[in-house]
Amino acid sequence: MGGLLILVALVLSTLLWADLSNLYVWAVLLVTFSFGLLGFMDDYLKVTKRTSAGISGRMKLVVQFLVAGSAVFFLMRLQAPPLTGAVAIPFVKGALIQLGWGFLLFGALAIVGSSNAVNLTDGLDGLAIVPVMIAAGTFLLISYLVGNIRFADYLQINYVPGTGELAILLGALIGASLGFLWFNAPPAMVFMGDTGSLALGGVLGATAVAVKHELVLVIVGGLFVMESRFRHGASGLIQDHRTPCVSHGAYPSSFRAARLARADHRDPFLIISVILALVGLSTLKLR
């Protein structure tokens, strides 16, 4: 299972190289492990039952919101006023919208939305993992700058002490994803499944909440947003297309047809992903 391999490499590398006294690292790891476990259970049910019906969508959302809400509450306790419960507005210097305890719902929506958007994008060979790596690289730089008081002061962005350590976690994610991509590039031999896609999307969402760049995530992860809209608007032909750790012959013909129909869109999607990442990074300076 490709997603499980990504998670093992990500978690072990983070535990080896990150400062384990940093609570931001543990908050993001909590979301990563919990979402990965949820995805693994879903994948396991699909494989053992040989059906696309795993854990119900409602149950998934309940578990995701419970985990995400707990992580957001923990992150709010770590952050000092005026950042606690506030949403930063991109391109506007020092602009914060105070949501108070309403930020619990907002932050949870950011994490759960990111997780499910990546999950919906997964399926086409290399389509999901490369944009995830691009987004992770973008937030690696953002988290380092936000966590460094000198750079944060120079760029006039909100300084969040301790978030610089998340750069190590995101670097581990990129490294693990590169190893996975070697076998996931067309023709794919392994697939992420829900184990990988839910967890990686959760990492991006939790990091965005930690560094107070939730709205920038909407820009950087715009590809996932567009793909989610496409998936909801598409016919049932390409729904429930992920069946991890099985040979190509085990995939239904509808899945193979859907992959062929979307194959021509892979390269433009990657170009869009890079452009959106650059736009997201421009928010650091254009104020």
Tab-separated table of N, CA, C and O in Angstrom, residues 40-150:
chain	number	residue	atom	x	y	z
A	40	PHE	N	-6.637	4.002	6.211
A	40	PHE	CA	-6.210	2.602	6.173
A	40	PHE	C	-7.386	1.669	6.451
A	40	PHE	O	-7.547	0.633	5.784
A	41	MET	N	-8.204	2.014	7.429
A	41	MET	CA	-9.366	1.190	7.742
A	41	MET	C	-10.327	1.144	6.556
A	41	MET	O	-10.898	0.095	6.234
A	42	ASP	N	-10.486	2.282	5.893
A	42	ASP	CA	-11.362	2.340	4.726
A	42	ASP	C	-10.805	1.473	3.596
A	42	ASP	O	-11.545	0.696	2.971
A	43	ASP	N	-9.498	1.610	3.330
A	43	ASP	CA	-8.862	0.804	2.285
A	43	ASP	C	-8.942	-0.686	2.606
A	43	ASP	O	-9.182	-1.521	1.726
A	44	TYR	N	-8.737	-1.024	3.865
A	44	TYR	CA	-8.758	-2.427	4.280
A	44	TYR	C	-10.131	-3.048	4.027
A	44	TYR	O	-10.240	-4.179	3.523
A	45	LEU	N	-11.176	-2.295	4.365
A	45	LEU	CA	-12.524	-2.806	4.139
A	45	LEU	C	-12.808	-2.977	2.652
A	45	LEU	O	-13.443	-3.946	2.232
A	46	LYS	N	-12.320	-2.037	1.847
A	46	LYS	CA	-12.544	-2.122	0.403
A	46	LYS	C	-11.841	-3.339	-0.201
A	46	LYS	O	-12.389	-4.024	-1.066
A	47	VAL	N	-10.603	-3.589	0.260
A	47	VAL	CA	-9.830	-4.699	-0.293
A	47	VAL	C	-10.389	-6.040	0.167
A	47	VAL	O	-10.562	-6.972	-0.627
A	48	THR	N	-10.673	-6.152	1.462
A	48	THR	CA	-11.140	-7.441	1.986
A	48	THR	C	-12.537	-7.787	1.480
A	48	THR	O	-12.853	-8.958	1.247
A	49	LYS	N	-13.378	-6.766	1.313
A	49	LYS	CA	-14.732	-7.015	0.828
A	49	LYS	C	-14.814	-6.999	-0.697
A	49	LYS	O	-15.858	-7.308	-1.267
A	50	ARG	N	-13.690	-6.589	-1.361
A	50	ARG	CA	-13.644	-6.480	-2.819
A	50	ARG	C	-14.804	-5.637	-3.348
A	50	ARG	O	-15.534	-6.018	-4.261
A	51	THR	N	-14.950	-4.481	-2.716
A	51	THR	CA	-16.010	-3.568	-3.099
A	51	THR	C	-15.531	-2.143	-2.880
A	51	THR	O	-14.552	-1.900	-2.182
A	52	SER	N	-16.213	-1.190	-3.502
A	52	SER	CA	-15.850	0.212	-3.319
A	52	SER	C	-16.458	0.798	-2.051
A	52	SER	O	-16.184	1.933	-1.685
A	53	ALA	N	-17.276	0.027	-1.361
A	53	ALA	CA	-17.930	0.502	-0.142
A	53	ALA	C	-17.066	0.196	1.075
A	53	ALA	O	-16.953	-0.948	1.498
A	54	GLY	N	-16.445	1.226	1.626
A	54	GLY	CA	-15.658	1.074	2.847
A	54	GLY	C	-16.413	1.707	4.003
A	54	GLY	O	-17.587	1.427	4.234
A	55	ILE	N	-15.740	2.574	4.735
A	55	ILE	CA	-16.389	3.336	5.798
A	55	ILE	C	-17.330	4.354	5.166
A	55	ILE	O	-16.992	4.985	4.161
A	56	SER	N	-18.492	4.533	5.734
A	56	SER	CA	-19.472	5.464	5.173
A	56	SER	C	-18.924	6.890	5.187
A	56	SER	O	-18.120	7.260	6.051
A	57	GLY	N	-19.355	7.677	4.208
A	57	GLY	CA	-18.895	9.056	4.131
A	57	GLY	C	-19.245	9.865	5.364
A	57	GLY	O	-18.455	10.704	5.816
A	58	ARG	N	-20.410	9.610	5.926
A	58	ARG	CA	-20.819	10.347	7.129
A	58	ARG	C	-19.906	10.028	8.301
A	58	ARG	O	-19.502	10.925	9.044
A	59	MET	N	-19.565	8.752	8.464
A	59	MET	CA	-18.682	8.359	9.559
A	59	MET	C	-17.295	8.969	9.379
A	59	MET	O	-16.660	9.411	10.338
A	60	LYS	N	-16.822	8.983	8.133
A	60	LYS	CA	-15.525	9.602	7.855
A	60	LYS	C	-15.517	11.057	8.299
A	60	LYS	O	-14.575	11.518	8.960
A	61	LEU	N	-16.548	11.783	7.917
A	61	LEU	CA	-16.603	13.203	8.253
A	61	LEU	C	-16.668	13.423	9.754
A	61	LEU	O	-16.036	14.347	10.281
A	62	VAL	N	-17.415	12.595	10.450
A	62	VAL	CA	-17.519	12.726	11.910
A	62	VAL	C	-16.146	12.558	12.548
A	62	VAL	O	-15.717	13.374	13.385
A	63	VAL	N	-15.426	11.505	12.159
A	63	VAL	CA	-14.099	11.250	12.720
A	63	VAL	C	-13.138	12.374	12.347
A	63	VAL	O	-12.369	12.863	13.190
A	64	GLN	N	-13.183	12.803	11.098
A	64	GLN	CA	-12.277	13.863	10.646
A	64	GLN	C	-12.508	15.160	11.417
A	64	GLN	O	-11.554	15.826	11.828
A	65	PHE	N	-13.769	15.529	11.603
A	65	PHE	CA	-14.054	16.778	12.313
A	65	PHE	C	-13.680	16.684	13.794
A	65	PHE	O	-13.245	17.675	14.391
A	66	LEU	N	-13.831	15.512	14.391
A	66	LEU	CA	-13.422	15.346	15.781
A	66	LEU	C	-11.913	15.515	15.919
A	66	LEU	O	-11.425	16.214	16.820
A	67	VAL	N	-11.160	14.878	15.029
A	67	VAL	CA	-9.702	14.983	15.067
A	67	VAL	C	-9.260	16.399	14.747
A	67	VAL	O	-8.423	16.987	15.452
A	68	ALA	N	-9.815	16.962	13.675
A	68	ALA	CA	-9.427	18.306	13.262
A	68	ALA	C	-9.791	19.334	14.327
A	68	ALA	O	-9.000	20.244	14.629
A	69	GLY	N	-10.981	19.213	14.916
A	69	GLY	CA	-11.385	20.139	15.964
A	69	GLY	C	-10.457	20.076	17.162
A	69	GLY	O	-10.102	21.110	17.749
A	70	SER	N	-10.042	18.868	17.543
A	70	SER	CA	-9.109	18.706	18.663
A	70	SER	C	-7.765	19.350	18.348
A	70	SER	O	-7.169	20.026	19.195
A	71	ALA	N	-7.288	19.157	17.110
A	71	ALA	CA	-6.005	19.740	16.707
A	71	ALA	C	-6.080	21.259	16.692
A	71	ALA	O	-5.149	21.949	17.136
A	72	VAL	N	-7.186	21.803	16.172
A	72	VAL	CA	-7.336	23.265	16.115
A	72	VAL	C	-7.400	23.853	17.521
A	72	VAL	O	-6.787	24.889	17.807
A	73	PHE	N	-8.122	23.204	18.418
A	73	PHE	CA	-8.192	23.667	19.805
A	73	PHE	C	-6.795	23.682	20.432
A	73	PHE	O	-6.415	24.639	21.119
A	74	PHE	N	-6.023	22.642	20.171
A	74	PHE	CA	-4.660	22.556	20.695
A	74	PHE	C	-3.793	23.670	20.119
A	74	PHE	O	-3.011	24.309	20.847
A	75	LEU	N	-3.935	23.929	18.811
A	75	LEU	CA	-3.143	24.982	18.173
A	75	LEU	C	-3.529	26.357	18.698
A	75	LEU	O	-2.676	27.229	18.868
A	76	MET	N	-4.813	26.557	18.976
A	76	MET	CA	-5.252	27.838	19.528
A	76	MET	C	-4.642	28.088	20.898
A	76	MET	O	-4.332	29.231	21.253
A	77	ARG	N	-4.462	27.029	21.664
A	77	ARG	CA	-3.849	27.163	22.986
A	77	ARG	C	-2.370	27.524	22.881
A	77	ARG	O	-1.805	28.115	23.807
A	78	LEU	N	-1.747	27.148	21.765
A	78	LEU	CA	-0.322	27.434	21.589
A	78	LEU	C	-0.069	28.867	21.138
A	78	LEU	O	1.006	29.422	21.389
A	79	GLN	N	-1.046	29.448	20.443
A	79	GLN	CA	-0.847	30.763	19.854
A	79	GLN	C	-1.287	31.868	20.814
A	79	GLN	O	-2.259	31.727	21.544
A	80	ALA	N	-0.526	32.963	20.764
A	80	ALA	CA	-0.805	34.095	21.652
A	80	ALA	C	-1.663	35.127	20.929
A	80	ALA	O	-1.641	35.210	19.700
A	81	PRO	N	-2.434	35.931	21.673
A	81	PRO	CA	-3.204	37.020	21.065
A	81	PRO	C	-2.243	37.977	20.335
A	81	PRO	O	-1.092	38.124	20.762
A	82	PRO	N	-2.666	38.583	19.252
A	82	PRO	CA	-4.022	38.571	18.670
A	82	PRO	C	-4.252	37.437	17.663
A	82	PRO	O	-5.283	37.432	16.990
A	83	LEU	N	-3.309	36.504	17.566
A	83	LEU	CA	-3.439	35.444	16.570
A	83	LEU	C	-4.436	34.365	16.978
A	83	LEU	O	-4.989	33.668	16.126
A	84	THR	N	-4.659	34.214	18.280
A	84	THR	CA	-5.585	33.181	18.748
A	84	THR	C	-6.989	33.420	18.204
A	84	THR	O	-7.582	34.478	18.431
A	85	GLY	N	-7.501	32.463	17.474
A	85	GLY	CA	-8.852	32.579	16.941
A	85	GLY	C	-9.001	33.582	15.823
A	85	GLY	O	-10.118	34.023	15.535
A	86	ALA	N	-7.885	33.945	15.165
A	86	ALA	CA	-7.935	34.958	14.107
A	86	ALA	C	-7.562	34.350	12.760
A	86	ALA	O	-6.816	33.380	12.681
A	87	VAL	N	-8.098	34.954	11.709
A	87	VAL	CA	-7.786	34.550	10.340
A	87	VAL	C	-7.050	35.697	9.665
A	87	VAL	O	-7.538	36.834	9.644
A	88	ALA	N	-5.857	35.418	9.119
A	88	ALA	CA	-5.071	36.438	8.436
A	88	ALA	C	-5.551	36.585	6.993
A	88	ALA	O	-5.851	35.597	6.324
A	89	ILE	N	-5.614	37.823	6.521
A	89	ILE	CA	-6.070	38.113	5.161
A	89	ILE	C	-4.851	38.300	4.252
A	89	ILE	O	-4.010	39.164	4.515
A	90	PRO	N	-4.725	37.511	3.190
A	90	PRO	CA	-3.576	37.652	2.281
A	90	PRO	C	-3.571	39.020	1.595
A	90	PRO	O	-4.623	39.627	1.388
A	91	PHE	N	-2.384	39.492	1.276
A	91	PHE	CA	-2.150	40.730	0.535
A	91	PHE	C	-2.483	41.984	1.340
A	91	PHE	O	-2.361	43.089	0.810
A	92	VAL	N	-2.919	41.839	2.588
A	92	VAL	CA	-3.244	43.005	3.404
A	92	VAL	C	-2.392	42.963	4.666
A	92	VAL	O	-2.500	42.027	5.462
A	93	LYS	N	-1.577	43.970	4.863
A	93	LYS	CA	-0.649	44.008	5.995
A	93	LYS	C	-1.397	44.053	7.327
A	93	LYS	O	-2.216	44.923	7.571
A	94	GLY	N	-1.094	43.078	8.185
A	94	GLY	CA	-1.611	43.062	9.544
A	94	GLY	C	-3.109	42.858	9.673
A	94	GLY	O	-3.660	43.041	10.761
A	95	ALA	N	-3.783	42.486	8.587
A	95	ALA	CA	-5.234	42.330	8.629
A	95	ALA	C	-5.612	40.992	9.244
A	95	ALA	O	-5.202	39.933	8.758
A	96	LEU	N	-6.374	41.047	10.329
A	96	LEU	CA	-6.832	39.844	11.011
A	96	LEU	C	-8.335	39.935	11.264
A	96	LEU	O	-8.835	40.972	11.675
A	97	ILE	N	-9.025	38.843	10.974
A	97	ILE	CA	-10.448	38.760	11.303
A	97	ILE	C	-10.592	37.875	12.529
A	97	ILE	O	-10.255	36.686	12.484
A	98	GLN	N	-11.071	38.455	13.611
A	98	GLN	CA	-11.209	37.713	14.852
A	98	GLN	C	-12.494	36.885	14.838
A	98	GLN	O	-13.589	37.425	14.736
A	99	LEU	N	-12.329	35.578	14.928
A	99	LEU	CA	-13.480	34.676	14.954
A	99	LEU	C	-13.758	34.132	16.348
A	99	LEU	O	-14.799	33.521	16.571
A	100	GLY	N	-12.818	34.324	17.259
A	100	GLY	CA	-12.993	33.787	18.599
A	100	GLY	C	-13.076	32.263	18.557
A	100	GLY	O	-12.314	31.602	17.855
A	101	TRP	N	-14.038	31.720	19.299
A	101	TRP	CA	-14.206	30.265	19.303
A	101	TRP	C	-14.772	29.739	17.996
A	101	TRP	O	-14.732	28.533	17.732
A	102	GLY	N	-15.267	30.646	17.166
A	102	GLY	CA	-15.722	30.235	15.838
A	102	GLY	C	-14.585	29.735	14.970
A	102	GLY	O	-14.812	29.045	13.972
A	103	PHE	N	-13.348	30.073	15.384
A	103	PHE	CA	-12.193	29.596	14.633
A	103	PHE	C	-12.057	28.073	14.724
A	103	PHE	O	-11.439	27.458	13.857
A	104	LEU	N	-12.613	27.482	15.777
A	104	LEU	CA	-12.598	26.023	15.884
A	104	LEU	C	-13.248	25.385	14.659
A	104	LEU	O	-12.706	24.442	14.061
A	105	LEU	N	-14.405	25.903	14.283
A	105	LEU	CA	-15.112	25.381	13.113
A	105	LEU	C	-14.377	25.736	11.833
A	105	LEU	O	-14.227	24.888	10.943
A	106	PHE	N	-13.899	26.974	11.742
A	106	PHE	CA	-13.188	27.411	10.535
A	106	PHE	C	-11.931	26.579	10.314
A	106	PHE	O	-11.670	26.106	9.198
A	107	GLY	N	-11.135	26.410	11.372
A	107	GLY	CA	-9.903	25.628	11.249
A	107	GLY	C	-10.178	24.174	10.918
A	107	GLY	O	-9.479	23.556	10.105
A	108	ALA	N	-11.207	23.610	11.553
A	108	ALA	CA	-11.572	22.221	11.271
A	108	ALA	C	-12.005	22.061	9.822
A	108	ALA	O	-11.663	21.076	9.157
A	109	LEU	N	-12.758	23.033	9.312
A	109	LEU	CA	-13.181	22.990	7.913
A	109	LEU	C	-11.979	23.051	6.976
A	109	LEU	O	-11.960	22.365	5.943
A	110	ALA	N	-10.982	23.862	7.326
A	110	ALA	CA	-9.781	23.968	6.499
A	110	ALA	C	-9.047	22.626	6.429
A	110	ALA	O	-8.614	22.190	5.354
A	111	ILE	N	-8.920	21.959	7.570
A	111	ILE	CA	-8.190	20.689	7.616
A	111	ILE	C	-8.975	19.586	6.911
A	111	ILE	O	-8.433	18.850	6.068
A	112	VAL	N	-10.259	19.462	7.238
A	112	VAL	CA	-11.082	18.410	6.639
A	112	VAL	C	-11.262	18.652	5.144
A	112	VAL	O	-11.208	17.718	4.333
A	113	GLY	N	-11.465	19.920	4.767
A	113	GLY	CA	-11.616	20.244	3.350
A	113	GLY	C	-10.369	19.921	2.557
A	113	GLY	O	-10.443	19.365	1.451
A	114	SER	N	-9.211	20.247	3.108
A	114	SER	CA	-7.947	19.940	2.440
A	114	SER	C	-7.757	18.442	2.290
A	114	SER	O	-7.358	17.940	1.228
A	115	SER	N	-8.045	17.705	3.344
A	115	SER	CA	-7.893	16.248	3.317
A	115	SER	C	-8.769	15.609	2.246
A	115	SER	O	-8.304	14.784	1.445
A	116	ASN	N	-10.023	15.992	2.192
A	116	ASN	CA	-10.945	15.382	1.244
A	116	ASN	C	-10.711	15.862	-0.178
A	116	ASN	O	-10.965	15.126	-1.139
A	117	ALA	N	-10.209	17.091	-0.340
A	117	ALA	CA	-9.903	17.585	-1.683
A	117	ALA	C	-8.759	16.786	-2.295
A	117	ALA	O	-8.803	16.420	-3.471
A	118	VAL	N	-7.724	16.513	-1.508
A	118	VAL	CA	-6.618	15.686	-2.007
A	118	VAL	C	-7.113	14.267	-2.278
A	118	VAL	O	-6.732	13.634	-3.269
A	119	ASN	N	-7.983	13.778	-1.418
A	119	ASN	CA	-8.536	12.437	-1.591
A	119	ASN	C	-9.299	12.309	-2.904
A	119	ASN	O	-9.203	11.295	-3.603
A	120	LEU	N	-10.045	13.340	-3.259
A	120	LEU	CA	-10.804	13.314	-4.505
A	120	LEU	C	-9.905	13.438	-5.727
A	120	LEU	O	-10.237	12.958	-6.799
A	121	THR	N	-8.752	14.105	-5.569
A	121	THR	CA	-7.825	14.272	-6.685
A	121	THR	C	-7.048	12.999	-6.963
A	121	THR	O	-6.626	12.750	-8.087
A	122	ASP	N	-6.856	12.170	-5.951
A	122	ASP	CA	-6.082	10.944	-6.106
A	122	ASP	C	-6.750	10.011	-7.107
A	122	ASP	O	-7.959	9.942	-7.193
A	123	GLY	N	-5.928	9.302	-7.874
A	123	GLY	CA	-6.485	8.327	-8.804
A	123	GLY	C	-5.714	8.251	-10.095
A	123	GLY	O	-5.321	7.183	-10.536
A	124	LEU	N	-5.459	9.388	-10.737
A	124	LEU	CA	-4.696	9.392	-11.968
A	124	LEU	C	-3.217	9.293	-11.646
A	124	LEU	O	-2.744	9.917	-10.705
A	125	ASP	N	-2.468	8.520	-12.426
A	125	ASP	CA	-1.059	8.277	-12.139
A	125	ASP	C	-0.296	9.586	-11.948
A	125	ASP	O	-0.149	10.367	-12.883
A	126	GLY	N	0.203	9.815	-10.750
A	126	GLY	CA	1.035	10.974	-10.474
A	126	GLY	C	0.279	12.279	-10.347
A	126	GLY	O	0.892	13.315	-10.086
A	127	LEU	N	-1.041	12.287	-10.526
A	127	LEU	CA	-1.776	13.552	-10.505
A	127	LEU	C	-1.832	14.157	-9.120
A	127	LEU	O	-1.603	15.347	-8.944
A	128	ALA	N	-2.117	13.359	-8.097
A	128	ALA	CA	-2.282	13.914	-6.756
A	128	ALA	C	-0.947	14.181	-6.079
A	128	ALA	O	-0.768	15.217	-5.430
A	129	ILE	N	0.005	13.269	-6.206
A	129	ILE	CA	1.220	13.354	-5.399
A	129	ILE	C	2.101	14.537	-5.785
A	129	ILE	O	2.702	15.180	-4.920
A	130	VAL	N	2.181	14.861	-7.070
A	130	VAL	CA	3.038	15.984	-7.468
A	130	VAL	C	2.485	17.320	-6.986
A	130	VAL	O	3.229	18.130	-6.412
A	131	PRO	N	1.188	17.620	-7.168
A	131	PRO	CA	0.661	18.857	-6.570
A	131	PRO	C	0.787	18.899	-5.052
A	131	PRO	O	0.995	19.967	-4.478
A	132	VAL	N	0.675	17.751	-4.398
A	132	VAL	CA	0.887	17.709	-2.948
A	132	VAL	C	2.315	18.117	-2.621
A	132	VAL	O	2.561	18.896	-1.681
A	133	MET	N	3.285	17.614	-3.384
A	133	MET	CA	4.682	17.976	-3.154
A	133	MET	C	4.918	19.459	-3.391
A	133	MET	O	5.660	20.117	-2.648
A	134	ILE	N	4.285	20.010	-4.434
A	134	ILE	CA	4.429	21.433	-4.721
A	134	ILE	C	3.835	22.270	-3.589
A	134	ILE	O	4.441	23.251	-3.124
A	135	ALA	N	2.654	21.890	-3.128
A	135	ALA	CA	2.023	22.609	-2.012
A	135	ALA	C	2.842	22.467	-0.737
A	135	ALA	O	3.001	23.429	0.028
A	136	ALA	N	3.390	21.262	-0.504
A	136	ALA	CA	4.210	21.040	0.687
A	136	ALA	C	5.478	21.891	0.638
A	136	ALA	O	5.900	22.458	1.656
A	137	GLY	N	6.094	21.986	-0.546
A	137	GLY	CA	7.283	22.828	-0.687
A	137	GLY	C	6.960	24.289	-0.425
A	137	GLY	O	7.760	25.020	0.185
A	138	THR	N	5.795	24.721	-0.885
A	138	THR	CA	5.368	26.103	-0.654
A	138	THR	C	5.193	26.384	0.832
A	138	THR	O	5.694	27.393	1.361
A	139	PHE	N	4.516	25.482	1.533
A	139	PHE	CA	4.290	25.688	2.961
A	139	PHE	C	5.539	25.393	3.784
A	139	PHE	O	5.648	25.862	4.921
A	140	LEU	N	6.463	24.633	3.247
A	140	LEU	CA	7.766	24.470	3.909
A	140	LEU	C	8.443	25.831	4.035
A	140	LEU	O	8.929	26.201	5.109
A	141	LEU	N	8.453	26.579	2.927
A	141	LEU	CA	9.062	27.909	2.948
A	141	LEU	C	8.266	28.858	3.837
A	141	LEU	O	8.842	29.610	4.629
A	142	ILE	N	6.937	28.807	3.733
A	142	ILE	CA	6.107	29.699	4.539
A	142	ILE	C	6.298	29.428	6.027
A	142	ILE	O	6.446	30.360	6.828
A	143	SER	N	6.301	28.155	6.407
A	143	SER	CA	6.432	27.826	7.832
A	143	SER	C	7.793	28.263	8.376
A	143	SER	O	7.885	28.735	9.510
A	144	TYR	N	8.836	28.133	7.562
A	144	TYR	CA	10.160	28.568	8.019
A	144	TYR	C	10.192	30.086	8.215
A	144	TYR	O	10.726	30.586	9.215
A	145	LEU	N	9.624	30.828	7.256
A	145	LEU	CA	9.634	32.289	7.345
A	145	LEU	C	8.754	32.787	8.488
A	145	LEU	O	9.129	33.708	9.219
A	146	VAL	N	7.582	32.171	8.651
A	146	VAL	CA	6.668	32.575	9.723
A	146	VAL	C	7.277	32.282	11.094
A	146	VAL	O	7.050	33.027	12.054
A	147	GLY	N	8.067	31.215	11.185
A	147	GLY	CA	8.664	30.840	12.461
A	147	GLY	C	9.974	31.527	12.772
A	147	GLY	O	10.570	31.275	13.830
A	148	ASN	N	10.446	32.398	11.870
A	148	ASN	CA	11.690	33.137	12.075
A	148	ASN	C	11.353	34.609	12.256
A	148	ASN	O	10.833	35.251	11.349
A	149	ILE	N	11.647	35.148	13.420
A	149	ILE	CA	11.217	36.511	13.745
A	149	ILE	C	11.824	37.554	12.820
A	149	ILE	O	11.179	38.561	12.480
A	150	ARG	N	13.064	37.334	12.364
A	150	ARG	CA	13.705	38.315	11.482
A	150	ARG	C	13.027	38.347	10.117
A	150	ARG	O	12.717	39.414	9.574
